[in-house]
Coordinates of C-alpha atoms and ligand atoms in Angstrom, one line a residue:
X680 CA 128.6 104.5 117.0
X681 CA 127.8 100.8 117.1
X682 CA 123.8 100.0 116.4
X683 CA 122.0 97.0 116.5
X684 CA 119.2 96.5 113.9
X685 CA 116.4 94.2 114.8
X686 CA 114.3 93.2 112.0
X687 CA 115.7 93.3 108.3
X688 CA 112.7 93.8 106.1
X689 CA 112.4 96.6 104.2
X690 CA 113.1 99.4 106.6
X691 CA 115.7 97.3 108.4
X692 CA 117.7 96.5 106.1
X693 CA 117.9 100.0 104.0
X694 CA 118.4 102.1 107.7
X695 CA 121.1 99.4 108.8
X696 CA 123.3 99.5 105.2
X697 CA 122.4 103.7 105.0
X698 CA 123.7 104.0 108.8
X699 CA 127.1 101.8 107.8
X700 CA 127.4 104.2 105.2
X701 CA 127.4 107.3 107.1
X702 CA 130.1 105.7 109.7
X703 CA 128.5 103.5 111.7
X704 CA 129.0 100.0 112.8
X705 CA 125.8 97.8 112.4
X706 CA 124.6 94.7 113.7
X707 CA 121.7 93.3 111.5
X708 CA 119.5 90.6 113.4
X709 CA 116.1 88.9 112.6
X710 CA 114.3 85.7 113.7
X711 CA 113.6 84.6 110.4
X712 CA 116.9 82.0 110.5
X713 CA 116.4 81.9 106.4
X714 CA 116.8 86.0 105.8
X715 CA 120.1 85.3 108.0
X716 CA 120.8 82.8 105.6
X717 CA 120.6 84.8 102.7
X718 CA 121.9 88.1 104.3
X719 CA 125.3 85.8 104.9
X720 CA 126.0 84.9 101.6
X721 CA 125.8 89.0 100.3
X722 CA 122.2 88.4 99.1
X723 CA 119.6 90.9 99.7
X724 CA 115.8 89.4 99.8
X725 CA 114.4 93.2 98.1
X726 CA 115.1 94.8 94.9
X727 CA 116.0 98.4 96.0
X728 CA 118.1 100.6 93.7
X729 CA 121.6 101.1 95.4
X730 CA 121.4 98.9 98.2
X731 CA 123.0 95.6 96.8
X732 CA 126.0 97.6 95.9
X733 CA 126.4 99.2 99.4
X734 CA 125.4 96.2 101.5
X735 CA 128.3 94.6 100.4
X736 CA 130.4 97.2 100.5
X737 CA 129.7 97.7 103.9
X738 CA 129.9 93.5 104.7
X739 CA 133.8 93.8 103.2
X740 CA 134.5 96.8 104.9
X741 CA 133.1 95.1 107.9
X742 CA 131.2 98.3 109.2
X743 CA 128.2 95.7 108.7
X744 CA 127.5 92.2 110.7
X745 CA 124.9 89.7 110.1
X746 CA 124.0 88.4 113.9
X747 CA 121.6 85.6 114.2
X748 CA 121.9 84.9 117.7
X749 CA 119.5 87.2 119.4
X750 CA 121.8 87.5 122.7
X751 CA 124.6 88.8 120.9
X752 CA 123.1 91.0 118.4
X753 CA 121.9 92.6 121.9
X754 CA 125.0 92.4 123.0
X755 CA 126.9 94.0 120.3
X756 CA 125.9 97.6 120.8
X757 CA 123.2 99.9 123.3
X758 CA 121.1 101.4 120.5
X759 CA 118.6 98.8 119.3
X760 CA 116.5 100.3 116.2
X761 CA 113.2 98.5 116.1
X762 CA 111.9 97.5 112.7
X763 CA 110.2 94.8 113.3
X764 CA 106.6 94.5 110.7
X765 CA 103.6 95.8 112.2
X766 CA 101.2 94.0 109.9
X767 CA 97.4 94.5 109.8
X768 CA 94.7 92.5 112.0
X769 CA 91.0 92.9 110.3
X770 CA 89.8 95.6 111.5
X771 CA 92.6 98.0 110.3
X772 CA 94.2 97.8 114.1
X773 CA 98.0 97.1 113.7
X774 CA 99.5 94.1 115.3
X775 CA 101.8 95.5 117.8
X776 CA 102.7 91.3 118.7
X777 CA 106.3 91.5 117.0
X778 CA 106.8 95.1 118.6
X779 CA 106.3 93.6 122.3
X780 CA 108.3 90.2 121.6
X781 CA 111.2 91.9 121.0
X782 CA 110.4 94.6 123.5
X783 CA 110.0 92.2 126.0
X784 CA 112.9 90.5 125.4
X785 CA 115.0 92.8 125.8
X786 CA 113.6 93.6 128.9
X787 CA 114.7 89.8 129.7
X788 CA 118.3 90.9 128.4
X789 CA 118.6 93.8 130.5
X790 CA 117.3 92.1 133.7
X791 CA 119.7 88.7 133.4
X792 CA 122.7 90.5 132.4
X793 CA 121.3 93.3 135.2
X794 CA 122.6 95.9 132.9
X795 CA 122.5 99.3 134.1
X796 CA 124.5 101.3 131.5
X797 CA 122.4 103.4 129.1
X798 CA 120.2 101.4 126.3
X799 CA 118.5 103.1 123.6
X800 CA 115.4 102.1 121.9
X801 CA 114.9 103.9 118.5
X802 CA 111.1 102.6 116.8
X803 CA 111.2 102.7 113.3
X804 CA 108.1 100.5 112.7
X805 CA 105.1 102.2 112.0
X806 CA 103.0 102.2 115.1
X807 CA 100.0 103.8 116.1
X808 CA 100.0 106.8 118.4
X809 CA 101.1 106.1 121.9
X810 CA 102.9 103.1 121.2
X811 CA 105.8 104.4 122.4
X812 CA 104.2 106.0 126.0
X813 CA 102.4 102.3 126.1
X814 CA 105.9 100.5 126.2
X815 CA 107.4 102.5 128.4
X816 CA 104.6 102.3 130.8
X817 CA 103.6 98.7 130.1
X818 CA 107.5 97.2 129.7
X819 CA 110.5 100.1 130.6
X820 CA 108.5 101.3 133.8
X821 CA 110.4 104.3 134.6
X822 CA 111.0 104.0 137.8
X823 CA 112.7 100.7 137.7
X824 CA 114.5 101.1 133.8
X825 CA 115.8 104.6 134.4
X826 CA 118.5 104.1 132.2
X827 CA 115.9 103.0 129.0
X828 CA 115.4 105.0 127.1
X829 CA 112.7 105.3 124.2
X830 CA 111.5 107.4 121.0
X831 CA 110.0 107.4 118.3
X832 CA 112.5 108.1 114.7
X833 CA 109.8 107.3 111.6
X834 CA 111.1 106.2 108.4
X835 CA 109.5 108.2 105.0
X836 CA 111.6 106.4 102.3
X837 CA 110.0 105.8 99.2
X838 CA 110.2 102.0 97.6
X839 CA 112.8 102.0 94.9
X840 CA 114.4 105.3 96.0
X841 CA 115.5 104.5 99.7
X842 CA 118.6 104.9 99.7
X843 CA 118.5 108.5 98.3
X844 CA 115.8 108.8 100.7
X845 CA 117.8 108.2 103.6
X846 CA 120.6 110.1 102.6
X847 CA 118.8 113.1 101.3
X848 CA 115.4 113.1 103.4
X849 CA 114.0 116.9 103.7
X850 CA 113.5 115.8 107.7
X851 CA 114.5 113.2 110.5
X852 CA 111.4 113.1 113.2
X853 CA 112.7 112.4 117.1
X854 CA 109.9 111.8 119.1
X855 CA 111.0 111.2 122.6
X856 CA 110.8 112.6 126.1
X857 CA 113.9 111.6 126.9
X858 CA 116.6 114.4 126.6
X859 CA 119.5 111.9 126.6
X860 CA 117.8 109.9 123.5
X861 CA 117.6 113.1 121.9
X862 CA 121.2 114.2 122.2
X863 CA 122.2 110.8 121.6
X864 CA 120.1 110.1 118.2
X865 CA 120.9 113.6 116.9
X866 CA 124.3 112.5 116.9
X867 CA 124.0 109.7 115.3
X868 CA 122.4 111.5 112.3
X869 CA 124.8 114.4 112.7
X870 CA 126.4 113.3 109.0
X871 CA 123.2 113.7 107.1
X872 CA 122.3 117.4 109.2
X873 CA 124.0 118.8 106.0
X874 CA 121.2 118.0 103.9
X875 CA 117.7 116.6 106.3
X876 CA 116.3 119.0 108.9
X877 CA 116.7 117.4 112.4
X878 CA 113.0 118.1 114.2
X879 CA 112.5 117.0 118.0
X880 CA 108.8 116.6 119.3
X881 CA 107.3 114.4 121.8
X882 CA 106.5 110.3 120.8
X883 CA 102.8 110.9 120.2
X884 CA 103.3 113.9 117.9
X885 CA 106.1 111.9 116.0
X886 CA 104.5 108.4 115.5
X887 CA 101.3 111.1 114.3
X888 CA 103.3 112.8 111.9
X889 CA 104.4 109.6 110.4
X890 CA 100.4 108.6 110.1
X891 CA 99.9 112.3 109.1
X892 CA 101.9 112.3 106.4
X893 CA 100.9 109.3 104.5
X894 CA 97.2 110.0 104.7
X895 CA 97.8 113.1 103.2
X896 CA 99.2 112.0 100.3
X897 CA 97.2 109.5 99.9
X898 CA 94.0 111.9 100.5
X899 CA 95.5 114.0 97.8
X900 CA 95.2 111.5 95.4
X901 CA 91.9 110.3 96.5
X902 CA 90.9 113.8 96.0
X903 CA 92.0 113.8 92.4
X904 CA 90.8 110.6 91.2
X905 CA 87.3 112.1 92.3
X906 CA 88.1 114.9 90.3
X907 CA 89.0 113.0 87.7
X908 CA 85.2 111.1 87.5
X909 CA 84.2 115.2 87.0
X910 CA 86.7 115.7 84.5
X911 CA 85.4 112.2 82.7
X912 CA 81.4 113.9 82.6
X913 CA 82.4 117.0 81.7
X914 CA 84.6 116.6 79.1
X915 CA 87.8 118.0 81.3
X916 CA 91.2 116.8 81.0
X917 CA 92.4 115.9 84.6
X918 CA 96.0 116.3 83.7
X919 CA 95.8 119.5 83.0
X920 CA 93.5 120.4 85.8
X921 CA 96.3 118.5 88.1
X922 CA 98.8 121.0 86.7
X923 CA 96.4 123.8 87.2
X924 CA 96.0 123.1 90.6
X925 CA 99.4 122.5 91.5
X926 CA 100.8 125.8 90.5
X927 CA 99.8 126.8 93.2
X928 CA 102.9 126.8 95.0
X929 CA 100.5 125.7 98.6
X930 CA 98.9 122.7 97.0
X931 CA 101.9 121.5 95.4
X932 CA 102.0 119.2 92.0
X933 CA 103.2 116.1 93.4
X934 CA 101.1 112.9 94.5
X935 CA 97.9 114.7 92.4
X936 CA 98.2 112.4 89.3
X937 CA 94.9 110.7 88.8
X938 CA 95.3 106.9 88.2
X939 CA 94.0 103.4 89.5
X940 CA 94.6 104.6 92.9
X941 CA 97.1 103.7 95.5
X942 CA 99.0 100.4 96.8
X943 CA 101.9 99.4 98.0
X944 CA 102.6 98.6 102.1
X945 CA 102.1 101.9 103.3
X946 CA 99.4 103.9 101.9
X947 CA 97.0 101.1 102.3
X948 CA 97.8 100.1 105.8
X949 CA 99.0 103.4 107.4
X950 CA 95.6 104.8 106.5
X951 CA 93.3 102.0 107.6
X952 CA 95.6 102.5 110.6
X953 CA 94.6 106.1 111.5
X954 CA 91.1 105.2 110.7
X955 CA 91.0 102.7 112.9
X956 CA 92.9 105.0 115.7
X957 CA 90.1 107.6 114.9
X958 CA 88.0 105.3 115.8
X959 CA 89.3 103.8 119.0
X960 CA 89.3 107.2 120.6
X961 CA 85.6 108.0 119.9
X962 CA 86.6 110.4 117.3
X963 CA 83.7 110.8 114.0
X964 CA 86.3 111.4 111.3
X965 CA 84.9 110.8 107.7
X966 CA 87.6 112.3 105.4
X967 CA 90.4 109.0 105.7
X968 CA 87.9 106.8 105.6
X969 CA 86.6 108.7 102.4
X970 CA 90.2 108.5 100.9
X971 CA 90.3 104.9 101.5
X972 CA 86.5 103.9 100.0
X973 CA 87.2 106.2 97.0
X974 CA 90.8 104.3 96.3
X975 CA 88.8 100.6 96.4
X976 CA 86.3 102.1 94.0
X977 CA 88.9 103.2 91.6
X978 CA 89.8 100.3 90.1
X979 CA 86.3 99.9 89.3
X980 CA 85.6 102.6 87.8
X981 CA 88.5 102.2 85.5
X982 CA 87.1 98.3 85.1
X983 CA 83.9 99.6 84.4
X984 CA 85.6 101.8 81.5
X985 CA 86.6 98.3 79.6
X986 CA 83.1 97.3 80.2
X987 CA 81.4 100.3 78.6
X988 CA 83.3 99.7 75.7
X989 CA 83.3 95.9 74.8
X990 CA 80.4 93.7 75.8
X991 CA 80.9 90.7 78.3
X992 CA 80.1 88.7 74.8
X993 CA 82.8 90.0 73.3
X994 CA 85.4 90.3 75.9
X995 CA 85.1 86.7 76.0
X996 CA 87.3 86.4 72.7
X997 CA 89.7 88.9 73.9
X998 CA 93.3 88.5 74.9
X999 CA 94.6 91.2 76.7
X1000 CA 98.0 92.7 76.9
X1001 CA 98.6 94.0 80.4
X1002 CA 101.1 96.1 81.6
X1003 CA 102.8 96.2 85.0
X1004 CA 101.9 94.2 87.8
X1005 CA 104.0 96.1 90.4
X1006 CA 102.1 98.3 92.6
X1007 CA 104.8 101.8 91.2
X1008 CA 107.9 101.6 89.2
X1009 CA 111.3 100.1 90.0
X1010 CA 110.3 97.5 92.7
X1011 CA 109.7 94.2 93.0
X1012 CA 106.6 94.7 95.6
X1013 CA 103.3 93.5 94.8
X1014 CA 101.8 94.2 97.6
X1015 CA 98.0 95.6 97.4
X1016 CA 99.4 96.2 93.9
X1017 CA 96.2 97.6 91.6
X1018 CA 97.6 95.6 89.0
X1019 CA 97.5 92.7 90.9
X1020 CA 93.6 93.2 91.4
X1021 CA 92.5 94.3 88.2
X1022 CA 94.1 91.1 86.9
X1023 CA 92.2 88.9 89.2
X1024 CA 88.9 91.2 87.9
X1025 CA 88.9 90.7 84.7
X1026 CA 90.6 87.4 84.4
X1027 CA 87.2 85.4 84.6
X1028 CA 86.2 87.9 81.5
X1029 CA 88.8 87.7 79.3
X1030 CA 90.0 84.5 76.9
X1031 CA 93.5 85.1 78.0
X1032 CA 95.8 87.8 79.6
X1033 CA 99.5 88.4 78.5
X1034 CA 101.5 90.4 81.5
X1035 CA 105.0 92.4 80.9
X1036 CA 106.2 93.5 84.2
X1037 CA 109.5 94.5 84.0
X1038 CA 111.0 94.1 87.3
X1039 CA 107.9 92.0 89.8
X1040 CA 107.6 89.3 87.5
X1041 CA 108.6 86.7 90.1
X1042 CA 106.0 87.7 92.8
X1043 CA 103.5 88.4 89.9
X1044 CA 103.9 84.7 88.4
X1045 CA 103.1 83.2 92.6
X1046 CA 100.6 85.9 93.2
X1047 CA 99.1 85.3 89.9
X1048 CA 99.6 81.5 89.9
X1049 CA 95.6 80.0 90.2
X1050 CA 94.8 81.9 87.1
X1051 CA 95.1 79.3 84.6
X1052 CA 94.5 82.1 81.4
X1053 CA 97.6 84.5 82.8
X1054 CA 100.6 84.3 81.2
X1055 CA 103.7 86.2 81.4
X1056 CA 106.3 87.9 78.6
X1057 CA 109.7 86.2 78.9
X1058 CA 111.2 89.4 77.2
X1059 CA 111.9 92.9 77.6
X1060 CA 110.6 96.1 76.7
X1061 CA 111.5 95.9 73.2
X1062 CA 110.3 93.0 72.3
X1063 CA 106.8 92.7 73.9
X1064 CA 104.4 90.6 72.0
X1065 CA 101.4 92.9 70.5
X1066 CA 99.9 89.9 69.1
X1067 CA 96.6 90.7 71.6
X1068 CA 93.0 92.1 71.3
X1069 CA 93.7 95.6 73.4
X1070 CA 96.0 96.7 76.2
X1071 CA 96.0 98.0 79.6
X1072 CA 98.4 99.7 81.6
X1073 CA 98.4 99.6 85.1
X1074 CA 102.2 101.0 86.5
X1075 CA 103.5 103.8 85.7
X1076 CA 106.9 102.7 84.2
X1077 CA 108.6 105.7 82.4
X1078 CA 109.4 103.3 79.3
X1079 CA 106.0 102.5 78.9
X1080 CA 105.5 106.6 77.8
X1081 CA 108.1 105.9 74.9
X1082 CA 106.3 101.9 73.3
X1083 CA 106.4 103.3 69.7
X1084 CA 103.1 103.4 68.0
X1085 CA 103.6 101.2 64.8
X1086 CA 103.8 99.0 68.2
X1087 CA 100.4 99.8 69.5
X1088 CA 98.7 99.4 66.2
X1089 CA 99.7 95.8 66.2
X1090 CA 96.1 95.3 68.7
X1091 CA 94.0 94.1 66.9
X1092 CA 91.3 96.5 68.3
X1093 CA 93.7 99.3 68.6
X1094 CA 92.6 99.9 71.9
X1095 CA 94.6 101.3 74.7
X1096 CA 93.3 101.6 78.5
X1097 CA 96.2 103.7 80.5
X1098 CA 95.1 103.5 84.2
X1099 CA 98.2 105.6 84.9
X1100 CA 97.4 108.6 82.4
X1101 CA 101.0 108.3 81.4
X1102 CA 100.0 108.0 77.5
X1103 CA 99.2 111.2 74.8
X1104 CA 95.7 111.0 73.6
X1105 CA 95.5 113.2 71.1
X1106 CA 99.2 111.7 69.3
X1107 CA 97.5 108.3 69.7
X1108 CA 94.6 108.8 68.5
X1109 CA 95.9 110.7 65.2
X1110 CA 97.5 107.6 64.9
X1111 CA 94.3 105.5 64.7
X1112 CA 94.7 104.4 68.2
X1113 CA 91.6 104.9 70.6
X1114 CA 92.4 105.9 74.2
X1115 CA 90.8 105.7 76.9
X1116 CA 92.4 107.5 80.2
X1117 CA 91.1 108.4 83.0
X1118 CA 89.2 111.7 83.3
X1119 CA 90.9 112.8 80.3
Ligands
UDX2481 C1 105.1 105.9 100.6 C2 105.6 107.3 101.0 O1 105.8 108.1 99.8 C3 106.8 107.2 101.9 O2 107.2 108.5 102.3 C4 106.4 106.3 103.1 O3 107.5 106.2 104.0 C5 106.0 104.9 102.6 O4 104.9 105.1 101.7 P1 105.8 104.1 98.7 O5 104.8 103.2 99.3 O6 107.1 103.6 98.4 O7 106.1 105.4 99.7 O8 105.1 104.7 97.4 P2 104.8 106.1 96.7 O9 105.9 106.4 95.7 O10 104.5 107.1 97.7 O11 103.5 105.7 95.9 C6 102.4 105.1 96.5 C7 101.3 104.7 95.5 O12 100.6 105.9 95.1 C8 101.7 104.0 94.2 O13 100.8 103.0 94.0 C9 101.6 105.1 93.2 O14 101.3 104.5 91.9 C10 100.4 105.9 93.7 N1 100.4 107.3 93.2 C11 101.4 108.1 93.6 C12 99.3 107.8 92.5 O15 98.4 107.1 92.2 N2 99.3 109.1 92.1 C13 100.3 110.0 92.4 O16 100.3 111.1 92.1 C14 101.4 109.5 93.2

């Protein structure tokens, strides 16, 4: 089937290359004339495992076009997937501006070239519930547009594990009330119905589910990082209470590891998003607003660890080693990265900070760049410079778990703060090395 992608960020560009891999032909379009740029000559603007290697793949094989003229990227097929950003305004409400520009423009399309053959508009972007009903009243009036039609189809990749995402995911959402958009997206994903569960609903119920399930895993790990703050006064370890819990075969282990908290582009937003939707329908909900108060404080409480044990006199001699600015492993995305804040915290503390991020060193060094006592590691894993006061660790990179200890007891204080629990108390500390976790 030919498909036109509009907007090649993130979830753009991983759904257009993952649909040319299943047998598609796709038609990748954005406004932003330098992405086009960059897409042309077989670069990719994200680091996502895979997708380099299949993007091109898919440019040779020519099952993949870069279109920068908005008329013939509409042109060039009938479904349009919508992934354009739906940033946030202050107040938590999502900007819906992009969503509409290119809604109405198409509109514009449809009425000049007074097309009346079936068009199909897939949203990806993550929109607030009756987005989708609110275009088609507001833009595709039925009456006049019978042959528009719209649904929702939410992503739920993972940063750094997209691609697998896409091909493997446990379940692709249709949300539409449209039965040709149904039969006609189904078969689209018909090669991955092998492996992901195809579940129809209506647009409301689908755009919620996509809200749905990111609060919840973000209220899960709200839930045990205030455990954890137990665990901390009572002399529990959290990890093992995480396990404990998890066993349970209805809770489930994953997304309960106690930590700084969540970031990243989705968790943040998508929650302040159904809070605010709560909210604007005169609804009193406390528990997402409680999951996103208690992920702010986090990072505080963990600050507040360093400042139990070193005085502000002291820390002013310190240099710090700081590991990982990237909000999780394997991406280059600093966004609301914990990391990123923590630095900016205890910057004005500190004599100096030393960073090793491993692959968001670029965006660190901008994101990072009015702090005049930051500096970064040129070098990798191996051969980090321990030449610091203590260290901090603030993503949790698997080789971070294996930085031998005759390493560690290079710090001059033979401190270690591990915001990610990812590190072995008790083998540290029988190794001289003090550790302090996080309710552990
Ligand atoms: C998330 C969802 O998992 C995905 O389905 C959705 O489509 C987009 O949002 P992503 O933002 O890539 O994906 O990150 P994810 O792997 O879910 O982690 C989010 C944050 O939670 C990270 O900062 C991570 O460090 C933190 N986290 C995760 C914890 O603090 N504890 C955990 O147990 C798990």
């Amino acid at each position: 089937m030919r498909i036109t992608i509009i907007g090649t960020g993130y979830v753009g560009l991983v759904t257009g290359v993952c649909l040319a891999e299943i047998g598609h032909k796709v038609f990748l379009h954005d406004i932003n004339q330098e992405k086009i740029k960059l897409l042309k000559s077989k670069k990719i603007p994200i680091h996502e495992n895979g997708l380099l290697k299949l993007f091109k793949k898919h440019l040779e094989a020519k099952n993949l076009r870069i279109e920068s003229d908005p008329n013939e990227a509409l042109q060039a097929s009938n479904i349009y997937f919508i992934c354009v950003g739906t940033p946030q305004l202050r107040n938590g409400k999502p900007n819906l501006r992009y969503l509409f520009d290119i809604s109405n423009k198409i509109k514009d399309y449809i009425d000049k070239n007074k097309l009346n053959n079936n068009t199909f508009i897939v949203l990806k972007s993550t929109i607030p519930p009756g987005t989708t009903k609110e275009l088609q009243t507001k833009i595709f009036k039925k009456d006049i547009y019978k042959n528009v039609y719209l649904g929702s189809n939410p992503e739920f990749l993972r940063e750094g594990n997209a691609v697998y995402d896409f091909m493997n995911s446990e379940r692709i959402v249709i949300g539409s009330e449209s039965k040709e958009f149904i039969r006609t997206i189904k078969k689209l994903y018909s090669p991955l119905s092998k492996k992901s569960k195809i579940f129809i609903t209506d647009p409301q119920s689908s755009e919620l589910i996509k809200y749905g399930s990111n609060a919840f895993l973000a209220t899960k790990i709200s839930f045990i990082n205030e455990m954890s703050k137990l665990s901390d006064k009572v002399g529990g370890n959290i990890d093992d209470v995480s396990q404990g819990i998890g066993m349970d075969k209805r809770i489930g282990n994953e997304f309960l590891n106690a930590g700084l908290g969540y970031g990243g582009s989705c968790f943040p937003k998508d929650t302040r998003g159904l809070a605010y939707t709560f909210s604007k329908n005169k609804i009193p909900s406390k528990i997402i607003q409680s999951v996103i108060d208690i992920n702010n404080k986090q990072r505080k409480y963990f600050f507040n660890k360093i400042l139990k044990r070193f005085s502000k006199q002291e820390l002013k001699s310190k240099s710090v080693l700081f590991l990982g600015t990237a909000f999780k492993p394997n991406t280059d995305d600093i966004r609301e990265s914990v990391g990123i804040y923590l630095i900016n915290m205890i910057s004005p503390m500190v004599k100096n900070i030393l960073i090793f991020e491993p692959i968001a060193k670029e965006n660190s060094i901008n994101a990072l760049s009015k702090l005049n006592n930051v500096r970064f590691q040129k070098t990798s894993i191996s051969k980090i410079d321990y030449d610091c006061d203590f260290m901090i660790i603030a993503t949790e990179y698997p080789e971070f778990i294996k930085i031998p200890h005759k390493n560690l007891k290079k710090l001059k204080d033979r401190v270690v703060f591990d915001g990610r629990n990812i590190l072995n108390r008790e083998k540290l500390e029988k190794n001289g090395i003090e550790y302090i976790g996080i309710g552990k």
